[in-house]
Amino acid sequence: MTSIVQILYILLTVIWWIIVIQAVMSWLIAFNVINTHNDMVRSIWTALDRMTEPLYRPIRRILPDFGALDLSPLVVLLILYILMNVVLPNMLSTVAG
């Protein structure tokens, strides 16, 4: 059971970093530091968007519209933080205890 919890922790960490990378990349695109006309940038952006959109979609339905400000990545990061630092350690201590 501990190996399952460790695999879940690694998976959640990867998702965390994907969201952080997408957020940084969106800021770089917004400030014209990188350009989406570049094929590599566009392919990375599309891949990140396809990975994160299923996570954001249900949260965007619940959150009110803030215009250009999208808070769904922040909510997903908060949920991931709770899972990684509260739920998984409790699962591990329950199994070990």
Short mmCIF file of N, CA and C in Angstrom, two decimals:
data_model
loop_
_atom_site.label_atom_id
_atom_site.label_comp_id
_atom_site.label_asym_id
_atom_site.label_seq_id
_atom_site.Cartn_x
_atom_site.Cartn_y
_atom_site.Cartn_z
N MET A 1 0.82 -1.20 0.00
CA MET A 1 0.00 0.00 0.00
C MET A 1 0.86 1.26 0.00
N THR A 2 2.02 1.19 0.68
CA THR A 2 2.88 2.37 0.69
C THR A 2 3.40 2.70 -0.70
N SER A 3 3.63 1.69 -1.52
CA SER A 3 4.10 1.97 -2.88
C SER A 3 3.02 2.66 -3.70
N ILE A 4 1.76 2.32 -3.47
CA ILE A 4 0.65 2.99 -4.17
C ILE A 4 0.58 4.45 -3.76
N VAL A 5 0.75 4.72 -2.47
CA VAL A 5 0.74 6.10 -1.98
C VAL A 5 1.92 6.87 -2.56
N GLN A 6 3.08 6.24 -2.65
CA GLN A 6 4.25 6.90 -3.22
C GLN A 6 4.05 7.19 -4.71
N ILE A 7 3.45 6.27 -5.43
CA ILE A 7 3.17 6.50 -6.85
C ILE A 7 2.18 7.64 -7.01
N LEU A 8 1.14 7.68 -6.16
CA LEU A 8 0.18 8.79 -6.20
C LEU A 8 0.86 10.12 -5.91
N TYR A 9 1.77 10.13 -4.94
CA TYR A 9 2.49 11.35 -4.60
C TYR A 9 3.33 11.84 -5.79
N ILE A 10 4.01 10.92 -6.44
CA ILE A 10 4.82 11.29 -7.61
C ILE A 10 3.93 11.81 -8.73
N LEU A 11 2.81 11.16 -8.96
CA LEU A 11 1.87 11.60 -9.99
C LEU A 11 1.33 12.99 -9.70
N LEU A 12 0.96 13.24 -8.44
CA LEU A 12 0.46 14.56 -8.06
C LEU A 12 1.55 15.63 -8.18
N THR A 13 2.79 15.26 -7.89
CA THR A 13 3.90 16.20 -8.05
C THR A 13 4.11 16.55 -9.51
N VAL A 14 4.01 15.58 -10.39
CA VAL A 14 4.15 15.84 -11.83
C VAL A 14 3.03 16.77 -12.30
N ILE A 15 1.81 16.52 -11.86
CA ILE A 15 0.68 17.39 -12.23
C ILE A 15 0.92 18.80 -11.71
N TRP A 16 1.42 18.92 -10.48
CA TRP A 16 1.73 20.22 -9.89
C TRP A 16 2.70 21.00 -10.80
N TRP A 17 3.78 20.34 -11.22
CA TRP A 17 4.78 21.02 -12.05
C TRP A 17 4.24 21.35 -13.44
N ILE A 18 3.39 20.51 -13.98
CA ILE A 18 2.78 20.82 -15.28
C ILE A 18 1.97 22.10 -15.18
N ILE A 19 1.21 22.26 -14.10
CA ILE A 19 0.40 23.46 -13.92
C ILE A 19 1.28 24.68 -13.72
N VAL A 20 2.34 24.56 -12.94
CA VAL A 20 3.26 25.69 -12.72
C VAL A 20 3.93 26.09 -14.03
N ILE A 21 4.38 25.12 -14.80
CA ILE A 21 5.03 25.42 -16.09
C ILE A 21 4.04 26.10 -17.03
N GLN A 22 2.80 25.63 -17.05
CA GLN A 22 1.80 26.26 -17.91
C GLN A 22 1.52 27.70 -17.47
N ALA A 23 1.47 27.94 -16.17
CA ALA A 23 1.23 29.30 -15.68
C ALA A 23 2.36 30.24 -16.07
N VAL A 24 3.59 29.80 -15.88
CA VAL A 24 4.74 30.62 -16.26
C VAL A 24 4.75 30.86 -17.76
N MET A 25 4.47 29.82 -18.52
CA MET A 25 4.45 29.96 -19.98
C MET A 25 3.35 30.93 -20.42
N SER A 26 2.20 30.91 -19.75
CA SER A 26 1.13 31.84 -20.13
C SER A 26 1.53 33.28 -19.85
N TRP A 27 2.28 33.52 -18.76
CA TRP A 27 2.76 34.87 -18.49
C TRP A 27 3.77 35.29 -19.55
N LEU A 28 4.66 34.38 -19.93
CA LEU A 28 5.65 34.71 -20.96
C LEU A 28 4.98 35.00 -22.30
N ILE A 29 3.93 34.28 -22.61
CA ILE A 29 3.19 34.55 -23.84
C ILE A 29 2.46 35.88 -23.74
N ALA A 30 1.87 36.16 -22.58
CA ALA A 30 1.11 37.40 -22.40
C ALA A 30 2.01 38.63 -22.53
N PHE A 31 3.26 38.54 -22.07
CA PHE A 31 4.18 39.67 -22.14
C PHE A 31 5.09 39.62 -23.37
N ASN A 32 4.74 38.78 -24.34
CA ASN A 32 5.47 38.65 -25.60
C ASN A 32 6.94 38.31 -25.43
N VAL A 33 7.26 37.55 -24.40
CA VAL A 33 8.63 37.07 -24.23
C VAL A 33 8.85 35.89 -25.16
N ILE A 34 7.84 35.02 -25.26
CA ILE A 34 7.87 33.94 -26.24
C ILE A 34 6.66 34.11 -27.15
N ASN A 35 6.78 33.61 -28.35
CA ASN A 35 5.77 33.83 -29.36
C ASN A 35 5.11 32.51 -29.74
N THR A 36 3.80 32.50 -29.81
CA THR A 36 3.08 31.27 -30.16
C THR A 36 3.15 30.95 -31.65
N HIS A 37 3.74 31.83 -32.45
CA HIS A 37 3.93 31.52 -33.86
C HIS A 37 5.10 30.54 -34.07
N ASN A 38 5.93 30.40 -33.05
CA ASN A 38 7.00 29.40 -33.07
C ASN A 38 6.36 28.02 -32.92
N ASP A 39 6.71 27.10 -33.81
CA ASP A 39 6.10 25.77 -33.81
C ASP A 39 6.34 25.01 -32.50
N MET A 40 7.54 25.10 -31.97
CA MET A 40 7.84 24.38 -30.74
C MET A 40 7.05 24.94 -29.56
N VAL A 41 6.99 26.25 -29.46
CA VAL A 41 6.21 26.89 -28.39
C VAL A 41 4.75 26.51 -28.51
N ARG A 42 4.23 26.55 -29.72
CA ARG A 42 2.83 26.21 -29.94
C ARG A 42 2.54 24.75 -29.59
N SER A 43 3.45 23.84 -29.94
CA SER A 43 3.22 22.43 -29.63
C SER A 43 3.30 22.16 -28.13
N ILE A 44 4.24 22.81 -27.44
CA ILE A 44 4.33 22.66 -25.98
C ILE A 44 3.08 23.23 -25.33
N TRP A 45 2.65 24.41 -25.78
CA TRP A 45 1.46 25.04 -25.20
C TRP A 45 0.22 24.18 -25.42
N THR A 46 0.08 23.63 -26.61
CA THR A 46 -1.07 22.77 -26.91
C THR A 46 -1.05 21.52 -26.04
N ALA A 47 0.11 20.91 -25.87
CA ALA A 47 0.22 19.71 -25.03
C ALA A 47 -0.12 20.03 -23.58
N LEU A 48 0.40 21.13 -23.06
CA LEU A 48 0.09 21.52 -21.69
C LEU A 48 -1.40 21.82 -21.52
N ASP A 49 -1.97 22.48 -22.51
CA ASP A 49 -3.39 22.82 -22.45
C ASP A 49 -4.25 21.56 -22.46
N ARG A 50 -3.89 20.59 -23.28
CA ARG A 50 -4.66 19.34 -23.34
C ARG A 50 -4.55 18.55 -22.04
N MET A 51 -3.41 18.66 -21.36
CA MET A 51 -3.24 17.93 -20.10
C MET A 51 -3.99 18.59 -18.95
N THR A 52 -4.07 19.92 -18.95
CA THR A 52 -4.65 20.61 -17.80
C THR A 52 -6.12 20.97 -17.97
N GLU A 53 -6.59 21.07 -19.17
CA GLU A 53 -7.99 21.48 -19.40
C GLU A 53 -9.00 20.57 -18.70
N PRO A 54 -8.84 19.25 -18.71
CA PRO A 54 -9.80 18.41 -17.97
C PRO A 54 -9.83 18.69 -16.47
N LEU A 55 -8.72 19.17 -15.92
CA LEU A 55 -8.70 19.53 -14.50
C LEU A 55 -9.38 20.88 -14.25
N TYR A 56 -9.20 21.80 -15.18
CA TYR A 56 -9.74 23.15 -15.01
C TYR A 56 -11.23 23.25 -15.30
N ARG A 57 -11.71 22.48 -16.25
CA ARG A 57 -13.09 22.62 -16.74
C ARG A 57 -14.14 22.56 -15.64
N PRO A 58 -14.13 21.56 -14.73
CA PRO A 58 -15.17 21.54 -13.69
C PRO A 58 -15.07 22.72 -12.73
N ILE A 59 -13.86 23.19 -12.49
CA ILE A 59 -13.68 24.32 -11.58
C ILE A 59 -14.14 25.61 -12.24
N ARG A 60 -13.92 25.75 -13.52
CA ARG A 60 -14.38 26.95 -14.24
C ARG A 60 -15.90 27.04 -14.27
N ARG A 61 -16.56 25.89 -14.23
CA ARG A 61 -18.03 25.92 -14.17
C ARG A 61 -18.52 26.46 -12.84
N ILE A 62 -17.78 26.22 -11.78
CA ILE A 62 -18.19 26.63 -10.43
C ILE A 62 -17.79 28.07 -10.14
N LEU A 63 -16.56 28.44 -10.50
CA LEU A 63 -16.06 29.78 -10.19
C LEU A 63 -16.77 30.84 -11.03
N PRO A 64 -16.99 32.02 -10.45
CA PRO A 64 -17.55 33.11 -11.26
C PRO A 64 -16.51 33.61 -12.26
N ASP A 65 -16.98 34.27 -13.30
CA ASP A 65 -16.10 34.78 -14.35
C ASP A 65 -15.41 36.05 -13.86
N PHE A 66 -14.09 36.06 -13.86
CA PHE A 66 -13.32 37.22 -13.45
C PHE A 66 -12.68 37.92 -14.65
N GLY A 67 -13.23 37.71 -15.82
CA GLY A 67 -12.68 38.33 -17.02
C GLY A 67 -11.41 37.63 -17.45
N ALA A 68 -10.32 38.39 -17.55
CA ALA A 68 -9.06 37.83 -18.02
C ALA A 68 -8.33 37.02 -16.94
N LEU A 69 -8.77 37.14 -15.70
CA LEU A 69 -8.13 36.42 -14.59
C LEU A 69 -8.76 35.05 -14.41
N ASP A 70 -7.96 34.01 -14.59
CA ASP A 70 -8.43 32.64 -14.45
C ASP A 70 -7.87 32.06 -13.15
N LEU A 71 -8.74 31.81 -12.19
CA LEU A 71 -8.31 31.30 -10.90
C LEU A 71 -8.33 29.78 -10.81
N SER A 72 -8.76 29.11 -11.86
CA SER A 72 -8.85 27.65 -11.80
C SER A 72 -7.49 26.97 -11.57
N PRO A 73 -6.37 27.43 -12.15
CA PRO A 73 -5.09 26.79 -11.81
C PRO A 73 -4.75 26.92 -10.33
N LEU A 74 -5.08 28.07 -9.74
CA LEU A 74 -4.82 28.27 -8.32
C LEU A 74 -5.64 27.31 -7.47
N VAL A 75 -6.90 27.11 -7.84
CA VAL A 75 -7.76 26.18 -7.11
C VAL A 75 -7.24 24.75 -7.25
N VAL A 76 -6.82 24.37 -8.45
CA VAL A 76 -6.28 23.02 -8.66
C VAL A 76 -5.00 22.83 -7.85
N LEU A 77 -4.14 23.85 -7.82
CA LEU A 77 -2.92 23.75 -7.02
C LEU A 77 -3.24 23.63 -5.53
N LEU A 78 -4.26 24.33 -5.07
CA LEU A 78 -4.68 24.22 -3.67
C LEU A 78 -5.19 22.81 -3.36
N ILE A 79 -5.98 22.26 -4.26
CA ILE A 79 -6.48 20.89 -4.08
C ILE A 79 -5.32 19.89 -4.08
N LEU A 80 -4.38 20.08 -5.00
CA LEU A 80 -3.20 19.19 -5.04
C LEU A 80 -2.38 19.30 -3.76
N TYR A 81 -2.24 20.51 -3.24
CA TYR A 81 -1.50 20.72 -2.00
C TYR A 81 -2.16 19.97 -0.85
N ILE A 82 -3.48 20.07 -0.76
CA ILE A 82 -4.21 19.37 0.30
C ILE A 82 -4.05 17.86 0.14
N LEU A 83 -4.16 17.38 -1.08
CA LEU A 83 -3.99 15.94 -1.31
C LEU A 83 -2.59 15.47 -0.94
N MET A 84 -1.58 16.24 -1.33
CA MET A 84 -0.20 15.82 -1.12
C MET A 84 0.24 15.95 0.34
N ASN A 85 -0.28 16.94 1.05
CA ASN A 85 0.22 17.21 2.40
C ASN A 85 -0.73 16.84 3.52
N VAL A 86 -1.97 16.49 3.20
CA VAL A 86 -2.92 16.10 4.24
C VAL A 86 -3.43 14.68 4.00
N VAL A 87 -3.97 14.45 2.83
CA VAL A 87 -4.64 13.17 2.56
C VAL A 87 -3.64 12.03 2.44
N LEU A 88 -2.63 12.18 1.60
CA LEU A 88 -1.67 11.08 1.40
C LEU A 88 -0.87 10.74 2.66
N PRO A 89 -0.37 11.72 3.43
CA PRO A 89 0.31 11.34 4.68
C PRO A 89 -0.62 10.62 5.67
N ASN A 90 -1.89 11.03 5.72
CA ASN A 90 -2.83 10.33 6.59
C ASN A 90 -3.08 8.90 6.10
N MET A 91 -3.14 8.72 4.80
CA MET A 91 -3.29 7.37 4.26
C MET A 91 -2.07 6.52 4.62
N LEU A 92 -0.90 7.12 4.52
CA LEU A 92 0.33 6.40 4.82
C LEU A 92 0.42 6.05 6.30
N SER A 93 0.04 6.98 7.17
CA SER A 93 0.09 6.69 8.61
C SER A 93 -0.96 5.67 9.01
N THR A 94 -2.10 5.65 8.32
CA THR A 94 -3.13 4.66 8.60
C THR A 94 -2.65 3.26 8.21
N VAL A 95 -1.99 3.17 7.09
CA VAL A 95 -1.48 1.88 6.62
C VAL A 95 -0.34 1.41 7.52
N ALA A 96 0.55 2.32 7.89
CA ALA A 96 1.72 1.95 8.69
C ALA A 96 1.34 1.69 10.15
N GLY A 97 0.28 2.37 10.62
CA GLY A 97 -0.08 2.30 12.03
C GLY A 97 -0.90 1.14 12.35
#
